[in-house]
PDB file of C-alpha atoms in Angstrom:
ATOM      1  CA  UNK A 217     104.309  92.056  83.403  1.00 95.00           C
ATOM      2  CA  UNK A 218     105.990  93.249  87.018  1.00 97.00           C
ATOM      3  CA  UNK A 219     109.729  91.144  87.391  1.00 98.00           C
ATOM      4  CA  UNK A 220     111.706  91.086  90.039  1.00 98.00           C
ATOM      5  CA  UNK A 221     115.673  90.713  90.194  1.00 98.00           C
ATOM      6  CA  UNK A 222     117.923  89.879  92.997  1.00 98.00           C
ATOM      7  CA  UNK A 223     121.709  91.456  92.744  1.00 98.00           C
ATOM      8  CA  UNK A 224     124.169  91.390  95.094  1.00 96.00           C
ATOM      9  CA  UNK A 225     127.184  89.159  96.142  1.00 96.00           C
ATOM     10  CA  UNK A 226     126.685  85.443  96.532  1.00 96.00           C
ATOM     11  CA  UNK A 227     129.600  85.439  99.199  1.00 98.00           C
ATOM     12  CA  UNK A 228     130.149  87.012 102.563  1.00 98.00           C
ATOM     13  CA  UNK A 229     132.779  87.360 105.260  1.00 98.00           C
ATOM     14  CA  UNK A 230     131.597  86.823 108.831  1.00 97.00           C
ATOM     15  CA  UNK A 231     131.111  89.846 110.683  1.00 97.00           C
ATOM     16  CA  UNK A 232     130.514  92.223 107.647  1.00 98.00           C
ATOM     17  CA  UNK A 233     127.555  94.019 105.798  1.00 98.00           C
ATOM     18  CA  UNK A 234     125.305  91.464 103.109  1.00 98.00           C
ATOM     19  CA  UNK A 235     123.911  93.876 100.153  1.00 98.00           C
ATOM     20  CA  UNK A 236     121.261  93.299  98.134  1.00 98.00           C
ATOM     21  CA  UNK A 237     119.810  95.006  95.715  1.00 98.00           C
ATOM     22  CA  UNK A 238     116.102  94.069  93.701  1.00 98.00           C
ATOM     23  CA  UNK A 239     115.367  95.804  90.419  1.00 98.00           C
ATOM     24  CA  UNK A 240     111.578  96.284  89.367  1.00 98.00           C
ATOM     25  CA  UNK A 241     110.300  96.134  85.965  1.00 97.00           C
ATOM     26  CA  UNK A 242     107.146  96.729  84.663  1.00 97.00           C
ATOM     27  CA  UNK A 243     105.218  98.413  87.672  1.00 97.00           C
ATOM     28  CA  UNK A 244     106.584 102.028  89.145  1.00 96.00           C
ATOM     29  CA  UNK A 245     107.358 101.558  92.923  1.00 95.00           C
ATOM     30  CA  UNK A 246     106.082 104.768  93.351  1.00 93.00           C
ATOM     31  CA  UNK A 247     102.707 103.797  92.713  1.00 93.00           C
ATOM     32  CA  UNK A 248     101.893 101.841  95.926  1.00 91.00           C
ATOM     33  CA  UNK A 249     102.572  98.588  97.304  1.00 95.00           C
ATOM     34  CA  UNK A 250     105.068  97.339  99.542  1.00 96.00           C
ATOM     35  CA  UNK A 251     108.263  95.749  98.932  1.00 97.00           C
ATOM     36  CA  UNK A 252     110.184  93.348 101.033  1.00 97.00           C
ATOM     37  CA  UNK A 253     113.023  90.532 101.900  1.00 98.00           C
ATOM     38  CA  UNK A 254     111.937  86.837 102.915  1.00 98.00           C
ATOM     39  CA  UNK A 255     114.781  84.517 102.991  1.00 98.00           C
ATOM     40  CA  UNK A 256     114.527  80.664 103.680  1.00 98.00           C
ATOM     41  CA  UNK A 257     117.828  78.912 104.788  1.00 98.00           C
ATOM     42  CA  UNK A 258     119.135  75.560 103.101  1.00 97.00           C
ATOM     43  CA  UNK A 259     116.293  73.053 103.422  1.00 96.00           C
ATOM     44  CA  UNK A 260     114.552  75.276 105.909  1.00 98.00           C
ATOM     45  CA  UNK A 261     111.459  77.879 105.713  1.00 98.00           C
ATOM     46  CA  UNK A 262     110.426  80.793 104.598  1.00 98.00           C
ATOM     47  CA  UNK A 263     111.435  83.746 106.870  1.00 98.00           C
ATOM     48  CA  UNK A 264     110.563  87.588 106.682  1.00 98.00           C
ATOM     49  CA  UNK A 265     113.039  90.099 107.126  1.00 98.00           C
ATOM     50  CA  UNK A 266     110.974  92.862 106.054  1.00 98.00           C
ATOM     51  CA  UNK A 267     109.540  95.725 103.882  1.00 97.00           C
ATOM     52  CA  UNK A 268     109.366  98.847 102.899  1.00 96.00           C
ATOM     53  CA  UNK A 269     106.227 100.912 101.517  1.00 93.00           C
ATOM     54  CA  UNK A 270     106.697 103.075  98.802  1.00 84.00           C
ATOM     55  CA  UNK A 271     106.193 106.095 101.039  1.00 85.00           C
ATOM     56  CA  UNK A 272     109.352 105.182 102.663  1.00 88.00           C
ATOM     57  CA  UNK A 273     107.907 103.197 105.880  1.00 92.00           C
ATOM     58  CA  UNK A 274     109.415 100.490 106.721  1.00 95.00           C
ATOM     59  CA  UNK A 275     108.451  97.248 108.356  1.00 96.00           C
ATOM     60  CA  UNK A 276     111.824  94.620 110.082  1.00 97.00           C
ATOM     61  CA  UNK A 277     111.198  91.148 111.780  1.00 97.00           C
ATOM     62  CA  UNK A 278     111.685  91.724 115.289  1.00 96.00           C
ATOM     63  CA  UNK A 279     114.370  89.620 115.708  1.00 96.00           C
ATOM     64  CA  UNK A 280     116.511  91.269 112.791  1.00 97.00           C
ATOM     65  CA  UNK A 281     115.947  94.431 113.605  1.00 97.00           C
ATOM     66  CA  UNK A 282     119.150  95.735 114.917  1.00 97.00           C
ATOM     67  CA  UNK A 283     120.960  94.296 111.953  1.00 98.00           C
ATOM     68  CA  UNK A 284     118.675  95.557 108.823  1.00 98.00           C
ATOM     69  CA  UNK A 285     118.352  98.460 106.886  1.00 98.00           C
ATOM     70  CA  UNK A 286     115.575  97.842 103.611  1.00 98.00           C
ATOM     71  CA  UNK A 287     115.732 101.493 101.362  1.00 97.00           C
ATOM     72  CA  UNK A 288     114.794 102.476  98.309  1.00 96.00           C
ATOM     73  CA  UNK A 289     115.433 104.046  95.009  1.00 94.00           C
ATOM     74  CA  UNK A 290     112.449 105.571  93.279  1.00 93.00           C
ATOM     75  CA  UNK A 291     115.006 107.130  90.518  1.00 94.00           C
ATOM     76  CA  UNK A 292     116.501 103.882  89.662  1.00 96.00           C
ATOM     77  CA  UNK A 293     112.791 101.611  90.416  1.00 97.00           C
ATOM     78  CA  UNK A 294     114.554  99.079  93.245  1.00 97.00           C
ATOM     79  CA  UNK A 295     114.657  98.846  96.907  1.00 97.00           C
ATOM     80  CA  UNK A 296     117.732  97.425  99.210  1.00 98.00           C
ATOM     81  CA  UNK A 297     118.702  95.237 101.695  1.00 98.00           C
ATOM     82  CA  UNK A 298     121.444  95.454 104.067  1.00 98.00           C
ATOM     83  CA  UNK A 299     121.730  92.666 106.694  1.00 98.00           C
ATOM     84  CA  UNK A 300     125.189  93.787 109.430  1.00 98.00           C
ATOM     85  CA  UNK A 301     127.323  91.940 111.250  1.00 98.00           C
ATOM     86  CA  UNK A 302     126.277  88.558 109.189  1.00 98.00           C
ATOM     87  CA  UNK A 303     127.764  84.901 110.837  1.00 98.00           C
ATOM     88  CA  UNK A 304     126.918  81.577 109.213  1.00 98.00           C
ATOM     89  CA  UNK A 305     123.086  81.216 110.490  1.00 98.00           C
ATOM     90  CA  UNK A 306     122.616  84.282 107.790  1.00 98.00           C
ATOM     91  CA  UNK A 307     123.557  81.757 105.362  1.00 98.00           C
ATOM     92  CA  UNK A 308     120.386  81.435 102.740  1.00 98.00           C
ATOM     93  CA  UNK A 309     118.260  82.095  99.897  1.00 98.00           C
ATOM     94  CA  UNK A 310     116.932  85.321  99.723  1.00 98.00           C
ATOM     95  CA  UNK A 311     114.113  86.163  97.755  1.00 98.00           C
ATOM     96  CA  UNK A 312     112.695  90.162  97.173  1.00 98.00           C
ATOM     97  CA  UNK A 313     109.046  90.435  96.518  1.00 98.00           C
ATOM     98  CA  UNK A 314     106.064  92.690  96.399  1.00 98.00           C
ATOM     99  CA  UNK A 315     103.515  92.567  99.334  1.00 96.00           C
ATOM    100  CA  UNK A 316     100.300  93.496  97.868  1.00 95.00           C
ATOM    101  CA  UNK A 317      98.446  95.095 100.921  1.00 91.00           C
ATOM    102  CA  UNK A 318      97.135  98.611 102.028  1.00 87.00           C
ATOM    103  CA  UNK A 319      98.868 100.542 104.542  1.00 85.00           C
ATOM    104  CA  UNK A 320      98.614  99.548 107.335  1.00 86.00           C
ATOM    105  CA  UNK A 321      98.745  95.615 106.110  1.00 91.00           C
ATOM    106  CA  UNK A 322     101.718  94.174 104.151  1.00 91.00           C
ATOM    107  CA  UNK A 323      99.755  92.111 102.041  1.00 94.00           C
ATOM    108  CA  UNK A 324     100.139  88.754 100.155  1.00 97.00           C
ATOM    109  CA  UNK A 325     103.439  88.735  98.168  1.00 98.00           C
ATOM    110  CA  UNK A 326     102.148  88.339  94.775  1.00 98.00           C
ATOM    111  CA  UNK A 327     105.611  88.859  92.771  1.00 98.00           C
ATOM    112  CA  UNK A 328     108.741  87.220  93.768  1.00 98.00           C
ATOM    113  CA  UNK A 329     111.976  87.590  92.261  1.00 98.00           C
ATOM    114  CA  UNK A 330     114.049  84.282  91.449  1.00 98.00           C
ATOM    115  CA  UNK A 331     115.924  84.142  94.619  1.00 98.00           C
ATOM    116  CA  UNK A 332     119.985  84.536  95.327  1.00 98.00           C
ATOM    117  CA  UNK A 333     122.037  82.429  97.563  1.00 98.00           C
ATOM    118  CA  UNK A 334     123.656  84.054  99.888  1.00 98.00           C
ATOM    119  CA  UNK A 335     126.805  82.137 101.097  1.00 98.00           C
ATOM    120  CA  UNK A 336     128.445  83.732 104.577  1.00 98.00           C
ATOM    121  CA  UNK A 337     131.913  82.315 105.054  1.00 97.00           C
ATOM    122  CA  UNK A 338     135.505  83.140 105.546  1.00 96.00           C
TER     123      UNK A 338
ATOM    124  CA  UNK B  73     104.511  88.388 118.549  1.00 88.00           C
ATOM    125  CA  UNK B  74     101.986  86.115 116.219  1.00 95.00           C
ATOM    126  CA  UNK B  75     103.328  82.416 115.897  1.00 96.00           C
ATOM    127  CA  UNK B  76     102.044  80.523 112.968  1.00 98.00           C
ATOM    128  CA  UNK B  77     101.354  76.411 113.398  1.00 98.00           C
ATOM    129  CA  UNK B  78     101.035  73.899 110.508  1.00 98.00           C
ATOM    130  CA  UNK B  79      99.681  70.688 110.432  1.00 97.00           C
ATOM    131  CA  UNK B  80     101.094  68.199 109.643  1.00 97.00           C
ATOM    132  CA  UNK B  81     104.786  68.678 108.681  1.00 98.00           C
ATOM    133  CA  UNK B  82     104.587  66.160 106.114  1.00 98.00           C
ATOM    134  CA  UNK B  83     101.691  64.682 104.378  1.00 97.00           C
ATOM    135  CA  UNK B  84     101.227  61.236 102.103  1.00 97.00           C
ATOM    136  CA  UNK B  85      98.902  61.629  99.629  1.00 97.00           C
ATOM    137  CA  UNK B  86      98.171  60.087  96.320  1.00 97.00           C
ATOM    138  CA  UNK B  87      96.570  61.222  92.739  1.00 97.00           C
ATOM    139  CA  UNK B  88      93.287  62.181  93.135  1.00 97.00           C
ATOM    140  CA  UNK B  89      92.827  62.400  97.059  1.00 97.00           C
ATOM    141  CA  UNK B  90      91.984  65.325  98.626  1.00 98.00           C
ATOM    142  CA  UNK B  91      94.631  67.195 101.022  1.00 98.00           C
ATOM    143  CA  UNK B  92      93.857  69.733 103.971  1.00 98.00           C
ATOM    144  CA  UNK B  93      96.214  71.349 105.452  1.00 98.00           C
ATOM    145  CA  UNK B  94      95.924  73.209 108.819  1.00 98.00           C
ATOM    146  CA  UNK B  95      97.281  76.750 110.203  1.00 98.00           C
ATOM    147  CA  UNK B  96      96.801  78.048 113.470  1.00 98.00           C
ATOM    148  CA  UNK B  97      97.800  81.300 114.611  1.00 98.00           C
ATOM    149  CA  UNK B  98      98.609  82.128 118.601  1.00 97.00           C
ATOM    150  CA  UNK B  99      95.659  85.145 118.257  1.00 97.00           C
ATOM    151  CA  UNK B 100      93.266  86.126 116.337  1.00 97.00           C
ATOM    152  CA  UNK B 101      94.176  87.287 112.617  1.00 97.00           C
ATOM    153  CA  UNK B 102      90.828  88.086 111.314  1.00 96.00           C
ATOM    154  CA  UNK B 103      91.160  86.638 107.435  1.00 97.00           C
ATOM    155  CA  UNK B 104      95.086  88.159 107.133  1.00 97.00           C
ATOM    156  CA  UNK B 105      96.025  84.459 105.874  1.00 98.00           C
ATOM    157  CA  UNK B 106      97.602  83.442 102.683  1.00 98.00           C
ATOM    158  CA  UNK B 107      99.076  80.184 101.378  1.00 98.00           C
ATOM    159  CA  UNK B 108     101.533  79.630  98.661  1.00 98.00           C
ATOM    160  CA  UNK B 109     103.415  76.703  96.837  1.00 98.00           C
ATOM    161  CA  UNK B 110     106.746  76.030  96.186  1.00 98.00           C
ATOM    162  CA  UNK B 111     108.620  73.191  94.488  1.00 98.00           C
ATOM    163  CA  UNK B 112     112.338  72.791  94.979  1.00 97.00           C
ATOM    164  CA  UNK B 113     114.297  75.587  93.584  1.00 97.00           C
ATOM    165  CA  UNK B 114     111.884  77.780  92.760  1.00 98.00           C
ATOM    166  CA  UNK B 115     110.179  80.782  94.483  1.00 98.00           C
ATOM    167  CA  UNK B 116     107.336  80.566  96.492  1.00 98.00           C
ATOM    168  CA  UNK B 117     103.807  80.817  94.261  1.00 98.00           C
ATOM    169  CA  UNK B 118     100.762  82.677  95.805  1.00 98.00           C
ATOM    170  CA  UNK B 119      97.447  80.637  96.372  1.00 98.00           C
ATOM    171  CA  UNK B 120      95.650  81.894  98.163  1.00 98.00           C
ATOM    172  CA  UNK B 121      95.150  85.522  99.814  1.00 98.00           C
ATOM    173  CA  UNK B 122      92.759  87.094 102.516  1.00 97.00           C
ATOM    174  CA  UNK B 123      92.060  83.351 103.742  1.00 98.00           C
ATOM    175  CA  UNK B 124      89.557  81.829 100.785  1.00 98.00           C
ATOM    176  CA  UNK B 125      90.510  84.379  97.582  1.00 98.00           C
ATOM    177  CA  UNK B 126      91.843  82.797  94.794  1.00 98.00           C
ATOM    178  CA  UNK B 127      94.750  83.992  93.297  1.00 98.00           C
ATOM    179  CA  UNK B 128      94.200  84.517  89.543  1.00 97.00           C
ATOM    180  CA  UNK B 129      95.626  81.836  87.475  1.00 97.00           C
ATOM    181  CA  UNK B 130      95.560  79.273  90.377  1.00 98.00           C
ATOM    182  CA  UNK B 131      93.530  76.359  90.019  1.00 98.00           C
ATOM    183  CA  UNK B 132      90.325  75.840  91.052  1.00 98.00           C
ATOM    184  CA  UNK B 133      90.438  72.640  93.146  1.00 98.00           C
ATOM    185  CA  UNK B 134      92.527  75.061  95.504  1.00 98.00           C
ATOM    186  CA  UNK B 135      90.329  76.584  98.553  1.00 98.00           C
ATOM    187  CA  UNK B 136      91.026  78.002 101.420  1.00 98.00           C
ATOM    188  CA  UNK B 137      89.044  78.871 104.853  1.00 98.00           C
ATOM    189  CA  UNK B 138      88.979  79.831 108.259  1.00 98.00           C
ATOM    190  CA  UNK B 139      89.332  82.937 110.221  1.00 98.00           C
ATOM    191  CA  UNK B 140      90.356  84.058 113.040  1.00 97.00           C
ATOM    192  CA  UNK B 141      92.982  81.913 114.580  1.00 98.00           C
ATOM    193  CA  UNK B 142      92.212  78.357 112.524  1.00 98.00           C
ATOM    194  CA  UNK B 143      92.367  78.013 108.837  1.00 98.00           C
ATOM    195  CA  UNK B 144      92.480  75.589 106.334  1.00 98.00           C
ATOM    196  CA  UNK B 145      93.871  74.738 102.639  1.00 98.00           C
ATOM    197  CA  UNK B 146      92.662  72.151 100.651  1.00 98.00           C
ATOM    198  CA  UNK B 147      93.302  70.586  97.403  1.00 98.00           C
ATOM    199  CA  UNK B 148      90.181  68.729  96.242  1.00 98.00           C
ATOM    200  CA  UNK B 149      91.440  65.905  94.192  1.00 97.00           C
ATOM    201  CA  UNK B 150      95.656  66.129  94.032  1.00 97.00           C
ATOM    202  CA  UNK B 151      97.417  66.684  90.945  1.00 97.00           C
ATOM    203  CA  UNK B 152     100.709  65.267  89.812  1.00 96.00           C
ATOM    204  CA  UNK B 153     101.810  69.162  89.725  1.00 97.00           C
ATOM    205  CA  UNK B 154     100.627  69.504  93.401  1.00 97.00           C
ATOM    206  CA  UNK B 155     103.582  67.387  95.054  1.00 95.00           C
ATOM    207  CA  UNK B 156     104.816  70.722  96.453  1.00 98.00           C
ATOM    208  CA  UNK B 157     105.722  72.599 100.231  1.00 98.00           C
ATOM    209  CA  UNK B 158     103.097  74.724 101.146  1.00 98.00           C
ATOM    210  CA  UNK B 159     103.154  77.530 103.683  1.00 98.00           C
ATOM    211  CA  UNK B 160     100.606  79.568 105.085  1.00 98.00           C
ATOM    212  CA  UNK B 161     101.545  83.344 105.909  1.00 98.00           C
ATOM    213  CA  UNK B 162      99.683  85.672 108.483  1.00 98.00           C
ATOM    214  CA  UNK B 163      99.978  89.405 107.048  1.00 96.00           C
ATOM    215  CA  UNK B 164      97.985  91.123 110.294  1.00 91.00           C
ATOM    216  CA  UNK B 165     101.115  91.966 112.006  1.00 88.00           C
ATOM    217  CA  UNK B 166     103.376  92.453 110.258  1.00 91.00           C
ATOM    218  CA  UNK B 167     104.228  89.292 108.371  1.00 97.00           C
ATOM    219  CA  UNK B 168     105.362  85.614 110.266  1.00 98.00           C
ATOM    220  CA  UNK B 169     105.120  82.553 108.043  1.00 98.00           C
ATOM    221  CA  UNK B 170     104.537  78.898 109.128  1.00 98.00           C
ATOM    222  CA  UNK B 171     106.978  76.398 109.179  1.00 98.00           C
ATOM    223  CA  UNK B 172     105.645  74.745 105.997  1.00 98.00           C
ATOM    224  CA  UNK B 173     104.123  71.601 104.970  1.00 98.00           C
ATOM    225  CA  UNK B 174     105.436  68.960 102.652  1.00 98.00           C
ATOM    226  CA  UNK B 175     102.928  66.942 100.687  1.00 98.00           C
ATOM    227  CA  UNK B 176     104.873  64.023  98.679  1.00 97.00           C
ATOM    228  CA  UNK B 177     103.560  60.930  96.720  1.00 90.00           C
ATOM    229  CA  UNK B 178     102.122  58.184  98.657  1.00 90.00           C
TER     230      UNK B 178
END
């Protein structure tokens, strides 16, 4: 059975770097798929950040691309967000999960992972 | 960029009816559609993929339709479990979800 699991802190400082790491279980990222960050603000939407295949390619929401950075660890099984220069409107839920498409398409996301709030004040 | 539409924002509905819900995209997506459920709290659930496939697991009086730019999901009689927000997601490029669609008890 593939989990997902959100890590990270639950509370930023304006201006600095949000990290966030998901762990895998139960399916090898190595193997295919793509692997992402959607994120859906306090009684808001959903909202794609992005994702990253298990080449290595990766896939950002135009209008958070200057400000993300989605890697991963094949040695460990997880993939990473980082999200700069974060102010309040960053403020939200975010959720990793597994887009089950074929390069060139992200896919469906099939698996998601429970979700962590992610809380940017000073 | 693609810009996804849902229709309507909020829906009244009681046990037994049956729901549609409506996504338009701003161009043409072939079938790249999917649409997923999720109840307060939780994570999104997946539906529906490549416009009309069911997901495994998912109930049967879930369908979808459409291509193109106009697509549909429909419940075919609604079950207490259904009181949900639904979303529809376009996966052609890259990945822009609508802005959701409440269905609550009539």
């Amino acid at each position: 059975q593939v989990q997902l699991q959100e890590s990270g802190p639950g509370l930023v400082k304006p201006s600095e770097t949000l990290s966030l790491t998901c762990a895998v279980s139960g399916y090898s990222i190595s193997s295919g798929y793509y692997w992402g960050w959607i994120r859906q603000p306090p009684g808001k939407g959903l909202e794609w950040i992005g994702s990253i295949y298990h080449s290595g390619s990766t896939y950002y929401n135009p209008s958070l691309k200057s400000r993300v950075t989605i890697s991963v660890d094949t040695s460990k099984n997880q993939f990473s967000l980082k999200l700069s220069s974060v102010t309040a409107a960053d403020t939200a839920v975010y959720y990793c999960a597994r887009g089950r498409g074929s390069y060139p398409l992200i896919g469906a996301f099939d698996i998601w992972g429970q979700g962590t709030m992610v809380t940017v004040s000073s | 960029d693609i810009q996804m539409t849902q229709s309507p924002s909020t829906l009244s509905a009681s046990v037994g009816d049956r729901v549609t819900i409506t996504c338009r995209a701003s161009q043409s997506i072939s079938s790249w559609l999917a649409w997923y459920q999720q109840k307060p709290g939780k994570a999104p659930k997946l539906l529906i993929y490549k416009a009309s496939s069911l997901e495994s697991g998912v109930p049967s009086r879930f369908s979808g339709s459409g291509s193109g730019t106009e697509f549909t999901l429909t419940i075919s009689s609604l079950q207490p479990d259904d009181f949900a927000t639904y979303y529809c997601q376009q996966y052609n490029s890259p990945v822009v979800f609508g802005q959701g669609t409440k269905v609550e008890i009539k």
